[in-house]
mmCIF file of C-alpha atoms and ligand atoms in Angstrom:
data_model
loop_
_atom_site.group_PDB
_atom_site.id
_atom_site.type_symbol
_atom_site.label_atom_id
_atom_site.label_comp_id
_atom_site.label_asym_id
_atom_site.label_seq_id
_atom_site.Cartn_x
_atom_site.Cartn_y
_atom_site.Cartn_z
ATOM 1 C CA MET Z 1 21.310 6.622 29.130
ATOM 2 C CA LYS Z 2 20.631 2.914 29.437
ATOM 3 C CA GLU Z 3 19.084 0.618 26.904
ATOM 4 C CA SER Z 4 16.519 -0.338 29.526
ATOM 5 C CA GLN Z 5 15.090 3.167 29.145
ATOM 6 C CA ILE Z 6 13.938 2.349 25.640
ATOM 7 C CA SER Z 7 10.274 1.344 25.666
ATOM 8 C CA ARG Z 8 9.132 -2.259 25.361
ATOM 9 C CA ARG Z 9 7.267 -1.122 22.235
ATOM 10 C CA CYS Z 10 10.577 -0.381 20.516
ATOM 11 C CA LYS Z 11 11.941 -3.759 21.521
ATOM 12 C CA THR Z 12 9.041 -5.740 20.144
ATOM 13 C CA ILE Z 13 8.326 -3.836 16.937
ATOM 14 C CA VAL Z 14 10.077 -5.530 14.030
ATOM 15 C CA PRO Z 15 11.801 -3.608 11.239
ATOM 16 C CA PHE Z 16 11.184 -4.469 7.604
ATOM 17 C CA TYR Z 17 13.460 -7.440 6.951
ATOM 18 C CA VAL Z 18 13.926 -6.197 3.418
ATOM 19 C CA MET Z 19 15.825 -3.159 4.752
ATOM 20 C CA ASP Z 20 18.766 -5.381 5.745
ATOM 21 C CA LEU Z 21 18.610 -6.998 2.326
ATOM 22 C CA LEU Z 22 18.547 -3.550 0.727
ATOM 23 C CA ALA Z 23 21.589 -2.523 2.786
ATOM 24 C CA ARG Z 24 23.428 -5.621 1.549
ATOM 25 C CA ALA Z 25 22.348 -4.859 -2.030
ATOM 26 C CA LYS Z 26 23.721 -1.308 -1.678
ATOM 27 C CA ALA Z 27 26.987 -2.641 -0.266
ATOM 28 C CA LEU Z 28 27.325 -4.995 -3.249
ATOM 29 C CA GLU Z 29 26.567 -2.088 -5.598
ATOM 30 C CA ALA Z 30 29.264 -0.023 -3.899
ATOM 31 C CA GLU Z 31 31.683 -2.864 -4.729
ATOM 32 C CA GLY Z 32 30.715 -2.492 -8.385
ATOM 33 C CA ARG Z 33 28.212 -5.358 -8.658
ATOM 34 C CA SER Z 34 25.174 -4.950 -10.896
ATOM 35 C CA ILE Z 35 22.028 -5.223 -8.764
ATOM 36 C CA ILE Z 36 18.461 -5.417 -10.070
ATOM 37 C CA HIS Z 37 16.019 -3.977 -7.561
ATOM 38 C CA MET Z 38 12.657 -5.707 -7.407
ATOM 39 C CA GLU Z 39 12.216 -5.262 -3.685
ATOM 40 C CA VAL Z 40 11.251 -1.597 -3.513
ATOM 41 C CA GLY Z 41 7.573 -0.671 -3.086
ATOM 42 C CA GLU Z 42 7.708 2.646 -4.865
ATOM 43 C CA PRO Z 43 7.328 3.660 -8.506
ATOM 44 C CA ASP Z 44 10.620 4.140 -10.349
ATOM 45 C CA PHE Z 45 9.130 7.253 -12.012
ATOM 46 C CA VAL Z 46 9.837 10.628 -10.460
ATOM 47 C CA THR Z 47 6.977 13.016 -9.668
ATOM 48 C CA PRO Z 48 5.496 14.317 -12.943
ATOM 49 C CA PRO Z 49 6.661 17.762 -14.163
ATOM 50 C CA PRO Z 50 3.331 19.629 -13.602
ATOM 51 C CA VAL Z 51 3.441 18.737 -9.901
ATOM 52 C CA ILE Z 52 7.139 19.587 -9.553
ATOM 53 C CA GLU Z 53 6.442 22.959 -11.195
ATOM 54 C CA ALA Z 54 3.507 23.648 -8.852
ATOM 55 C CA GLY Z 55 5.724 22.694 -5.904
ATOM 56 C CA LYS Z 56 8.404 25.179 -7.009
ATOM 57 C CA GLN Z 57 5.803 27.898 -7.397
ATOM 58 C CA ALA Z 58 4.446 27.153 -3.928
ATOM 59 C CA LEU Z 59 7.935 27.636 -2.476
ATOM 60 C CA ASP Z 60 8.600 30.799 -4.513
ATOM 61 C CA SER Z 61 5.346 32.351 -3.371
ATOM 62 C CA GLY Z 62 6.028 31.649 0.283
ATOM 63 C CA ARG Z 63 3.529 28.827 0.884
ATOM 64 C CA THR Z 64 5.693 27.533 3.687
ATOM 65 C CA GLY Z 65 3.586 27.868 6.827
ATOM 66 C CA TYR Z 66 1.220 25.615 8.719
ATOM 67 C CA THR Z 67 -2.090 24.851 7.060
ATOM 68 C CA PRO Z 68 -5.372 23.731 8.661
ATOM 69 C CA ALA Z 69 -4.889 20.276 10.229
ATOM 70 C CA THR Z 70 -7.439 18.801 7.825
ATOM 71 C CA GLY Z 71 -5.614 20.236 4.792
ATOM 72 C CA ILE Z 72 -6.008 23.247 2.539
ATOM 73 C CA PRO Z 73 -9.637 23.647 1.404
ATOM 74 C CA GLU Z 74 -8.593 23.790 -2.287
ATOM 75 C CA LEU Z 75 -7.037 20.327 -2.087
ATOM 76 C CA ARG Z 76 -9.996 18.820 -0.214
ATOM 77 C CA HIS Z 77 -12.236 20.195 -2.968
ATOM 78 C CA ALA Z 78 -9.917 18.895 -5.690
ATOM 79 C CA VAL Z 79 -10.070 15.367 -4.217
ATOM 80 C CA ALA Z 80 -13.886 15.601 -4.043
ATOM 81 C CA GLU Z 81 -13.962 16.641 -7.689
ATOM 82 C CA TYR Z 82 -11.670 13.730 -8.602
ATOM 83 C CA TYR Z 83 -14.135 11.266 -7.064
ATOM 84 C CA GLN Z 84 -16.905 12.920 -9.064
ATOM 85 C CA THR Z 85 -15.169 12.981 -12.431
ATOM 86 C CA ARG Z 86 -13.309 9.668 -12.251
ATOM 87 C CA TYR Z 87 -15.685 7.473 -10.237
ATOM 88 C CA ASN Z 88 -18.958 9.389 -10.463
ATOM 89 C CA ILE Z 89 -19.175 9.534 -6.672
ATOM 90 C CA SER Z 90 -20.400 12.572 -4.850
ATOM 91 C CA VAL Z 91 -18.395 13.116 -1.636
ATOM 92 C CA PRO Z 92 -18.498 16.508 0.081
ATOM 93 C CA ALA Z 93 -15.045 18.056 0.563
ATOM 94 C CA SER Z 94 -15.888 18.390 4.270
ATOM 95 C CA ARG Z 95 -15.522 14.593 4.630
ATOM 96 C CA ILE Z 96 -12.061 14.542 3.024
ATOM 97 C CA ILE Z 97 -9.106 14.984 5.377
ATOM 98 C CA ILE Z 98 -5.628 15.547 3.901
ATOM 99 C CA THR Z 99 -3.027 13.459 5.750
ATOM 100 C CA PRO Z 100 0.729 12.782 5.803
ATOM 101 C CA GLY Z 101 0.474 9.848 3.377
ATOM 102 C CA ALA Z 102 -1.761 6.819 3.774
ATOM 103 C CA SER Z 103 0.417 6.174 6.846
ATOM 104 C CA GLY Z 104 -0.997 9.309 8.485
ATOM 105 C CA ALA Z 105 -4.523 8.373 7.411
ATOM 106 C CA LEU Z 106 -4.178 4.893 8.926
ATOM 107 C CA GLN Z 107 -2.985 6.325 12.221
ATOM 108 C CA LEU Z 108 -5.800 8.866 12.393
ATOM 109 C CA ILE Z 109 -8.580 6.428 11.631
ATOM 110 C CA LEU Z 110 -7.261 3.755 13.991
ATOM 111 C CA ALA Z 111 -6.858 6.350 16.749
ATOM 112 C CA ALA Z 112 -10.451 7.401 16.111
ATOM 113 C CA LEU Z 113 -11.927 3.891 16.168
ATOM 114 C CA ILE Z 114 -9.957 1.765 18.615
ATOM 115 C CA ASN Z 115 -10.521 1.546 22.360
ATOM 116 C CA PRO Z 116 -8.001 -0.415 24.447
ATOM 117 C CA GLY Z 117 -8.485 -4.149 23.909
ATOM 118 C CA ASP Z 118 -10.582 -3.766 20.756
ATOM 119 C CA GLU Z 119 -9.796 -6.271 18.025
ATOM 120 C CA LEU Z 120 -9.389 -5.337 14.377
ATOM 121 C CA LEU Z 121 -9.521 -7.968 11.630
ATOM 122 C CA LEU Z 122 -6.776 -7.785 8.990
ATOM 123 C CA THR Z 123 -5.224 -10.045 6.379
ATOM 124 C CA ASP Z 124 -2.076 -12.149 6.609
ATOM 125 C CA PRO Z 125 -0.221 -11.602 4.300
ATOM 126 C CA GLY Z 126 -0.764 -7.863 4.525
ATOM 127 C CA TYR Z 127 0.911 -4.471 4.813
ATOM 128 C CA PRO Z 128 3.173 -4.966 7.851
ATOM 129 C CA CYS Z 129 2.637 -1.565 9.519
ATOM 130 C CA ASN Z 130 -1.104 -2.117 10.038
ATOM 131 C CA LYS Z 131 -0.586 -4.544 12.889
ATOM 132 C CA ASN Z 132 1.826 -2.150 14.617
ATOM 133 C CA PHE Z 133 -0.498 0.828 14.215
ATOM 134 C CA VAL Z 134 -3.340 -1.125 15.853
ATOM 135 C CA GLU Z 135 -1.033 -1.929 18.766
ATOM 136 C CA PHE Z 136 0.073 1.721 19.114
ATOM 137 C CA PHE Z 137 -3.548 2.505 19.971
ATOM 138 C CA SER Z 138 -3.771 -0.387 22.453
ATOM 139 C CA GLY Z 139 -5.852 -2.488 20.076
ATOM 140 C CA VAL Z 140 -5.382 -6.134 19.208
ATOM 141 C CA PRO Z 141 -4.692 -6.961 15.562
ATOM 142 C CA VAL Z 142 -6.331 -10.228 14.521
ATOM 143 C CA ALA Z 143 -4.585 -11.315 11.338
ATOM 144 C CA VAL Z 144 -6.661 -13.806 9.361
ATOM 145 C CA SER Z 145 -4.693 -16.141 7.074
ATOM 146 C CA VAL Z 146 -5.811 -15.597 3.497
ATOM 147 C CA GLY Z 147 -4.795 -17.522 0.386
ATOM 148 C CA PRO Z 148 -5.733 -18.214 -3.216
ATOM 149 C CA ASP Z 149 -9.270 -19.438 -2.294
ATOM 150 C CA SER Z 150 -10.309 -15.908 -1.359
ATOM 151 C CA GLU Z 151 -7.862 -14.224 -3.759
ATOM 152 C CA TYR Z 152 -5.717 -13.357 -0.711
ATOM 153 C CA GLN Z 153 -8.477 -11.095 0.621
ATOM 154 C CA LEU Z 154 -10.942 -11.174 3.500
ATOM 155 C CA ASN Z 155 -14.535 -12.058 2.633
ATOM 156 C CA SER Z 156 -17.782 -11.867 4.567
ATOM 157 C CA ALA Z 157 -17.663 -15.551 5.615
ATOM 158 C CA MET Z 158 -14.216 -15.033 7.170
ATOM 159 C CA LEU Z 159 -15.425 -11.965 9.013
ATOM 160 C CA GLU Z 160 -18.329 -13.960 10.467
ATOM 161 C CA GLN Z 161 -15.934 -16.697 11.498
ATOM 162 C CA HIS Z 162 -13.408 -14.450 13.233
ATOM 163 C CA TRP Z 163 -15.720 -11.786 14.661
ATOM 164 C CA SER Z 164 -15.668 -11.748 18.471
ATOM 165 C CA GLU Z 165 -17.319 -9.655 21.161
ATOM 166 C CA ARG Z 166 -14.263 -7.416 21.130
ATOM 167 C CA THR Z 167 -14.061 -6.890 17.361
ATOM 168 C CA CYS Z 168 -14.488 -3.246 16.400
ATOM 169 C CA GLY Z 169 -14.035 -3.614 12.650
ATOM 170 C CA ALA Z 170 -12.019 -4.821 9.693
ATOM 171 C CA LEU Z 171 -9.320 -3.345 7.495
ATOM 172 C CA VAL Z 172 -8.951 -4.434 3.875
ATOM 173 C CA ALA Z 173 -6.628 -3.142 1.176
ATOM 174 C CA THR Z 174 -7.700 -3.345 -2.461
ATOM 175 C CA PRO Z 175 -5.547 -3.827 -4.495
ATOM 176 C CA SER Z 176 -3.450 -5.377 -1.771
ATOM 177 C CA ASN Z 177 0.186 -5.152 -0.826
ATOM 178 C CA PRO Z 178 1.817 -7.723 -1.208
ATOM 179 C CA THR Z 179 -0.526 -9.666 -3.524
ATOM 180 C CA GLY Z 180 -1.934 -7.060 -5.948
ATOM 181 C CA THR Z 181 -5.340 -8.782 -5.757
ATOM 182 C CA ILE Z 182 -8.580 -6.896 -5.386
ATOM 183 C CA VAL Z 183 -11.828 -7.286 -3.464
ATOM 184 C CA PRO Z 184 -14.585 -7.447 -6.110
ATOM 185 C CA LYS Z 185 -17.302 -4.831 -5.619
ATOM 186 C CA VAL Z 186 -20.017 -7.402 -4.793
ATOM 187 C CA GLU Z 187 -17.789 -8.921 -2.126
ATOM 188 C CA MET Z 188 -17.008 -5.465 -0.722
ATOM 189 C CA ALA Z 189 -20.747 -4.850 -0.417
ATOM 190 C CA ALA Z 190 -21.120 -8.193 1.427
ATOM 191 C CA ILE Z 191 -18.189 -7.319 3.708
ATOM 192 C CA HIS Z 192 -19.752 -3.954 4.448
ATOM 193 C CA GLU Z 193 -23.111 -5.577 5.205
ATOM 194 C CA THR Z 194 -21.498 -8.034 7.651
ATOM 195 C CA VAL Z 195 -19.400 -5.395 9.400
ATOM 196 C CA THR Z 196 -22.380 -3.062 9.749
ATOM 197 C CA ARG Z 197 -24.719 -5.803 10.987
ATOM 198 C CA ARG Z 198 -22.104 -6.659 13.619
ATOM 199 C CA GLY Z 199 -21.931 -3.019 14.680
ATOM 200 C CA GLY Z 200 -18.342 -2.501 13.506
ATOM 201 C CA SER Z 201 -16.467 -0.165 11.151
ATOM 202 C CA LEU Z 202 -14.989 -0.967 7.769
ATOM 203 C CA ILE Z 203 -11.686 0.633 6.754
ATOM 204 C CA VAL Z 204 -10.691 0.269 3.105
ATOM 205 C CA ASP Z 205 -7.134 1.137 2.088
ATOM 206 C CA GLU Z 206 -7.354 2.227 -1.570
ATOM 207 C CA ILE Z 207 -3.752 3.434 -1.873
ATOM 208 C CA TYR Z 208 -3.291 1.401 -5.106
ATOM 209 C CA GLN Z 209 -6.705 2.346 -6.491
ATOM 210 C CA GLY Z 210 -5.340 4.249 -9.500
ATOM 211 C CA LEU Z 211 -3.179 1.251 -10.409
ATOM 212 C CA ILE Z 212 -5.763 -1.301 -11.552
ATOM 213 C CA TYR Z 213 -5.160 -2.787 -14.988
ATOM 214 C CA ASP Z 214 -8.053 -4.867 -16.270
ATOM 215 C CA ASN Z 215 -11.078 -2.743 -15.441
ATOM 216 C CA PRO Z 216 -11.740 0.859 -14.348
ATOM 217 C CA GLY Z 217 -11.908 -0.097 -10.654
ATOM 218 C CA TYR Z 218 -14.269 1.328 -8.072
ATOM 219 C CA SER Z 219 -14.171 2.975 -4.675
ATOM 220 C CA ALA Z 220 -15.788 1.516 -1.564
ATOM 221 C CA LEU Z 221 -17.394 4.960 -1.219
ATOM 222 C CA GLU Z 222 -19.813 3.794 -3.941
ATOM 223 C CA ILE Z 223 -21.133 1.210 -1.500
ATOM 224 C CA SER Z 224 -21.739 3.378 1.533
ATOM 225 C CA ASP Z 225 -20.986 6.759 3.115
ATOM 226 C CA GLU Z 226 -20.137 4.845 6.298
ATOM 227 C CA VAL Z 227 -16.944 3.243 4.923
ATOM 228 C CA MET Z 228 -13.644 4.812 6.037
ATOM 229 C CA VAL Z 229 -11.504 5.152 2.910
ATOM 230 C CA ILE Z 230 -7.753 5.706 2.817
ATOM 231 C CA ASN Z 231 -5.846 6.905 -0.227
ATOM 232 C CA SER Z 232 -2.530 8.547 -1.022
ATOM 233 C CA PHE Z 233 -0.582 10.669 -3.460
ATOM 234 C CA SER Z 234 2.324 8.227 -3.097
ATOM 235 C CA LYS Z 235 1.744 5.470 -5.646
ATOM 236 C CA TYR Z 236 -0.501 6.307 -8.621
ATOM 237 C CA PHE Z 237 0.365 10.012 -8.346
ATOM 238 C CA GLY Z 238 4.105 9.262 -8.009
ATOM 239 C CA MET Z 239 4.685 11.435 -4.927
ATOM 240 C CA THR Z 240 6.060 9.043 -2.285
ATOM 241 C CA GLY Z 241 8.527 11.529 -0.811
ATOM 242 C CA TRP Z 242 6.096 14.446 -0.541
ATOM 243 C CA ARG Z 243 4.225 12.565 2.209
ATOM 244 C CA LEU Z 244 0.655 13.288 1.319
ATOM 245 C CA GLY Z 245 -2.518 11.222 1.342
ATOM 246 C CA TRP Z 246 -6.141 11.485 2.371
ATOM 247 C CA LEU Z 247 -8.864 9.940 4.442
ATOM 248 C CA VAL Z 248 -12.602 9.981 3.782
ATOM 249 C CA VAL Z 249 -14.799 9.627 6.857
ATOM 250 C CA PRO Z 250 -18.508 9.940 7.667
ATOM 251 C CA GLU Z 251 -19.520 13.497 8.615
ATOM 252 C CA GLN Z 252 -19.864 12.619 12.345
ATOM 253 C CA PHE Z 253 -16.143 11.737 12.514
ATOM 254 C CA VAL Z 254 -14.762 14.932 10.990
ATOM 255 C CA ASP Z 255 -14.413 17.001 14.186
ATOM 256 C CA SER Z 256 -12.752 14.165 16.112
ATOM 257 C CA ILE Z 257 -10.323 13.487 13.261
ATOM 258 C CA ASP Z 258 -9.568 17.222 13.014
ATOM 259 C CA CYS Z 259 -8.745 17.268 16.719
ATOM 260 C CA LEU Z 260 -6.540 14.157 16.439
ATOM 261 C CA ALA Z 261 -4.757 15.590 13.385
ATOM 262 C CA GLN Z 262 -4.072 18.877 15.202
ATOM 263 C CA ASN Z 263 -2.511 16.957 18.061
ATOM 264 C CA ILE Z 264 -0.578 14.307 16.148
ATOM 265 C CA PHE Z 265 0.613 16.131 13.009
ATOM 266 C CA LEU Z 266 -0.539 19.761 13.380
ATOM 267 C CA SER Z 267 -0.501 20.093 9.604
ATOM 268 C CA CYS Z 268 0.685 18.381 6.426
ATOM 269 C CA SER Z 269 3.478 19.943 4.391
ATOM 270 C CA ALA Z 270 2.124 23.156 2.827
ATOM 271 C CA PRO Z 271 4.274 23.103 -0.353
ATOM 272 C CA ALA Z 272 3.340 19.451 -0.899
ATOM 273 C CA GLN Z 273 -0.368 20.282 -0.690
ATOM 274 C CA TYR Z 274 -0.093 23.150 -3.185
ATOM 275 C CA ALA Z 275 1.979 20.931 -5.480
ATOM 276 C CA ALA Z 276 -0.618 18.148 -5.242
ATOM 277 C CA LEU Z 277 -3.289 20.500 -6.580
ATOM 278 C CA ALA Z 278 -1.646 20.041 -9.993
ATOM 279 C CA SER Z 279 -2.073 16.243 -9.738
ATOM 280 C CA PHE Z 280 -5.629 16.365 -10.982
ATOM 281 C CA ARG Z 281 -4.975 18.548 -14.032
ATOM 282 C CA PRO Z 282 -5.675 16.774 -17.344
ATOM 283 C CA GLU Z 283 -2.050 17.070 -18.518
ATOM 284 C CA ASN Z 284 -0.877 15.369 -15.311
ATOM 285 C CA ILE Z 285 -3.519 12.632 -15.451
ATOM 286 C CA GLU Z 286 -2.348 11.949 -19.013
ATOM 287 C CA ILE Z 287 1.179 11.287 -17.732
ATOM 288 C CA LEU Z 288 -0.129 9.080 -14.907
ATOM 289 C CA GLU Z 289 -2.307 7.069 -17.268
ATOM 290 C CA ALA Z 290 0.684 6.420 -19.557
ATOM 291 C CA ARG Z 291 2.567 5.192 -16.496
ATOM 292 C CA ARG Z 292 -0.350 2.945 -15.557
ATOM 293 C CA GLN Z 293 -0.148 1.371 -19.020
ATOM 294 C CA GLU Z 294 3.565 0.846 -18.493
ATOM 295 C CA PHE Z 295 2.909 -0.944 -15.172
ATOM 296 C CA LYS Z 296 0.300 -3.119 -16.903
ATOM 297 C CA ALA Z 297 2.824 -4.073 -19.600
ATOM 298 C CA ARG Z 298 5.345 -4.931 -16.889
ATOM 299 C CA ARG Z 299 2.856 -7.127 -15.053
ATOM 300 C CA ASP Z 300 1.948 -8.831 -18.323
ATOM 301 C CA PHE Z 301 5.626 -9.551 -18.914
ATOM 302 C CA LEU Z 302 6.624 -10.667 -15.426
ATOM 303 C CA LEU Z 303 3.634 -12.805 -14.445
ATOM 304 C CA PRO Z 304 4.045 -15.484 -17.159
ATOM 305 C CA ALA Z 305 7.845 -15.256 -16.914
ATOM 306 C CA LEU Z 306 7.833 -16.108 -13.192
ATOM 307 C CA ARG Z 307 5.274 -18.876 -13.676
ATOM 308 C CA GLU Z 308 7.485 -20.326 -16.385
ATOM 309 C CA LEU Z 309 10.425 -20.326 -13.950
ATOM 310 C CA GLY Z 310 8.411 -22.490 -11.522
ATOM 311 C CA PHE Z 311 6.926 -19.891 -9.165
ATOM 312 C CA ASP Z 312 3.287 -20.517 -8.376
ATOM 313 C CA ILE Z 313 1.100 -17.402 -8.672
ATOM 314 C CA PRO Z 314 -2.367 -18.932 -8.473
ATOM 315 C CA VAL Z 315 -4.355 -15.681 -8.685
ATOM 316 C CA SER Z 316 -3.471 -13.189 -11.412
ATOM 317 C CA PRO Z 317 -3.054 -9.838 -9.668
ATOM 318 C CA GLN Z 318 -5.160 -7.022 -11.057
ATOM 319 C CA GLY Z 319 -3.405 -4.057 -9.541
ATOM 320 C CA ALA Z 320 -0.629 -2.402 -7.499
ATOM 321 C CA PHE Z 321 2.883 -3.319 -8.743
ATOM 322 C CA TYR Z 322 3.551 -6.548 -6.908
ATOM 323 C CA LEU Z 323 3.524 -10.270 -7.625
ATOM 324 C CA TYR Z 324 3.346 -12.503 -4.558
ATOM 325 C CA ALA Z 325 4.849 -15.782 -5.626
ATOM 326 C CA ASN Z 326 4.657 -19.135 -3.895
ATOM 327 C CA CYS Z 327 8.143 -20.659 -4.119
ATOM 328 C CA ALA Z 328 7.429 -23.947 -2.282
ATOM 329 C CA ASN Z 329 8.477 -25.830 -5.441
ATOM 330 C CA LEU Z 330 11.858 -24.168 -5.271
ATOM 331 C CA THR Z 331 12.714 -23.694 -1.588
ATOM 332 C CA ASP Z 332 11.457 -24.142 1.969
ATOM 333 C CA ASP Z 333 13.300 -21.039 3.135
ATOM 334 C CA SER Z 334 12.329 -17.957 1.134
ATOM 335 C CA PHE Z 335 14.402 -15.726 3.416
ATOM 336 C CA ALA Z 336 17.640 -17.617 2.714
ATOM 337 C CA PHE Z 337 16.585 -17.823 -0.943
ATOM 338 C CA CYS Z 338 16.430 -13.992 -1.142
ATOM 339 C CA TYR Z 339 19.949 -13.635 0.231
ATOM 340 C CA GLU Z 340 21.371 -16.419 -1.948
ATOM 341 C CA LEU Z 341 19.737 -14.919 -5.041
ATOM 342 C CA LEU Z 342 21.152 -11.519 -4.170
ATOM 343 C CA GLU Z 343 24.674 -12.799 -3.531
ATOM 344 C CA ALA Z 344 24.769 -15.134 -6.539
ATOM 345 C CA GLU Z 345 22.957 -13.109 -9.185
ATOM 346 C CA GLY Z 346 22.402 -9.595 -7.818
ATOM 347 C CA VAL Z 347 18.581 -9.752 -7.913
ATOM 348 C CA ALA Z 348 16.850 -8.249 -4.868
ATOM 349 C CA VAL Z 349 13.301 -9.366 -3.950
ATOM 350 C CA THR Z 350 11.332 -9.169 -0.692
ATOM 351 C CA PRO Z 351 10.946 -12.243 1.559
ATOM 352 C CA GLY Z 352 7.450 -13.355 2.595
ATOM 353 C CA LYS Z 353 8.513 -12.814 6.214
ATOM 354 C CA ASP Z 354 7.852 -9.094 5.818
ATOM 355 C CA PHE Z 355 4.112 -9.652 5.353
ATOM 356 C CA GLY Z 356 3.119 -11.916 8.222
ATOM 357 C CA VAL Z 357 3.315 -15.430 9.567
ATOM 358 C CA ASN Z 358 1.101 -17.210 7.037
ATOM 359 C CA GLU Z 359 3.606 -19.511 5.301
ATOM 360 C CA PRO Z 360 6.155 -16.746 4.762
ATOM 361 C CA GLU Z 361 8.903 -19.325 4.132
ATOM 362 C CA HIS Z 362 7.137 -20.255 0.875
ATOM 363 C CA HIS Z 363 6.587 -16.752 -0.492
ATOM 364 C CA LEU Z 364 8.461 -13.905 -2.143
ATOM 365 C CA ARG Z 365 7.258 -10.506 -3.339
ATOM 366 C CA PHE Z 366 8.472 -9.191 -6.695
ATOM 367 C CA ALA Z 367 7.889 -5.467 -7.319
ATOM 368 C CA TYR Z 368 7.698 -4.573 -11.019
ATOM 369 C CA THR Z 369 8.949 -1.080 -10.369
ATOM 370 C CA THR Z 370 11.698 -1.424 -12.922
ATOM 371 C CA ARG Z 371 11.803 -1.386 -16.751
ATOM 372 C CA ILE Z 372 10.928 -4.484 -18.801
ATOM 373 C CA GLU Z 373 14.458 -4.726 -20.322
ATOM 374 C CA VAL Z 374 15.880 -4.846 -16.794
ATOM 375 C CA MET Z 375 13.313 -7.416 -15.704
ATOM 376 C CA GLU Z 376 14.241 -9.567 -18.725
ATOM 377 C CA GLU Z 377 17.770 -9.630 -17.377
ATOM 378 C CA ALA Z 378 16.436 -10.415 -13.878
ATOM 379 C CA VAL Z 379 14.456 -13.375 -15.235
ATOM 380 C CA ASN Z 380 17.583 -14.690 -17.011
ATOM 381 C CA ARG Z 381 19.583 -14.371 -13.819
ATOM 382 C CA ILE Z 382 16.898 -16.141 -11.748
ATOM 383 C CA ARG Z 383 16.762 -18.943 -14.339
ATOM 384 C CA ARG Z 384 20.538 -19.376 -14.052
ATOM 385 C CA PHE Z 385 20.289 -19.322 -10.242
ATOM 386 C CA LEU Z 386 17.596 -22.013 -10.228
ATOM 387 C CA SER Z 387 19.549 -24.279 -12.539
ATOM 388 C CA ARG Z 388 22.771 -24.098 -10.565
HETATM 389 C C1 PLP X 401 -1.148 -1.027 1.519
HETATM 390 C C2 PLP X 401 -0.371 0.194 1.923
HETATM 391 N N1 PLP X 401 -0.952 1.098 2.745
HETATM 392 C C3 PLP X 401 -0.296 2.197 3.139
HETATM 393 C C4 PLP X 401 0.997 2.465 2.733
HETATM 394 C C5 PLP X 401 1.675 3.732 3.195
HETATM 395 O O1 PLP X 401 1.943 4.585 2.110
HETATM 396 P P1 PLP X 401 2.161 6.167 2.181
HETATM 397 O O2 PLP X 401 2.249 6.554 3.598
HETATM 398 O O3 PLP X 401 3.405 6.432 1.397
HETATM 399 O O4 PLP X 401 0.974 6.788 1.505
HETATM 400 C C6 PLP X 401 1.645 1.553 1.870
HETATM 401 C C7 PLP X 401 3.045 1.773 1.438
HETATM 402 O O5 PLP X 401 3.664 0.987 0.777
HETATM 403 C C8 PLP X 401 0.937 0.394 1.458
HETATM 404 O O6 PLP X 401 1.493 -0.516 0.638
#
């Protein structure tokens, strides 16, 4: 086997830079150093007990085979009921497709929408995989630089400005990774109006929807049945490793998505789907809501603490568990800064480079996926690092 046999795709796709940093952090830990992890984009809570119990029962009762490619009907119905009870939205279960995480949902919807050469508008900074997924389906990602003026989100004026003859739609994430900012509902309606008038499709990634702290939040499904909505059991539901999410599509897309899902994934994990049924039970929601309050308290601790240290966070994030900090006051090389901070003080954060090319050297992402007492120590260490 020669290296030349590996596809060009594999040579151009970039890994998450933070993975190398994480490897270094682990190596330092193995040497006995104390490392505070603020780089990881997953809740530090394990899956809640009701879901674990349901997962065990699924295994004990032999729920280990393939399921329909669109997911088990019970789970599709449970998601529909969740939209009804939590957001007062009526979505038929037939439009809900269970997927292997939001990652699976993103791949299915992009495969369903993109023809070769089609452009899709996205944000920079944004979730790094989106651009790669668009390219997998021979599309062209058009990353629009966003900043504090638009709360790090796309708006309808930007869509008008960047829309071309080849644009097939736009993808927004609310709350966003890495900024935690949201698209207000009125702006989402304006975005939807623009995309529809231009004859395109709107994809809304709502993976952090359950983790909004200052208001009850909304779903883009309230605006129109035409919006393609992505969600996941990973973040709010605390099930990252079970690999389960969902996609809501207009009725006309269901058969095509079913066919794509059969071909690409065949089926999601059966035990994970039966376990996820317990996610929506009141006793589980109670646990998740307590966790949401904990994340809110963490944000309320870390946001002023970082500002006080000299990081500029011009828009207060309303959701997810990230703070995207401008560090131009402190360094012109956020990547080197991350490594120096790790080596000197054992605090691991993610460099802006992982989220695009829009001034990455001046940005860092802090994940508040660790307890407040630990973050207090992290803040002390960062203060010491900055005053060296
Ligand atoms: C904005 C966003 N979308 C999608 C994903 C994929 O998540 P999963 O496949 O675990 O549901 C992530 C993961 O961090 C994310 O931040």
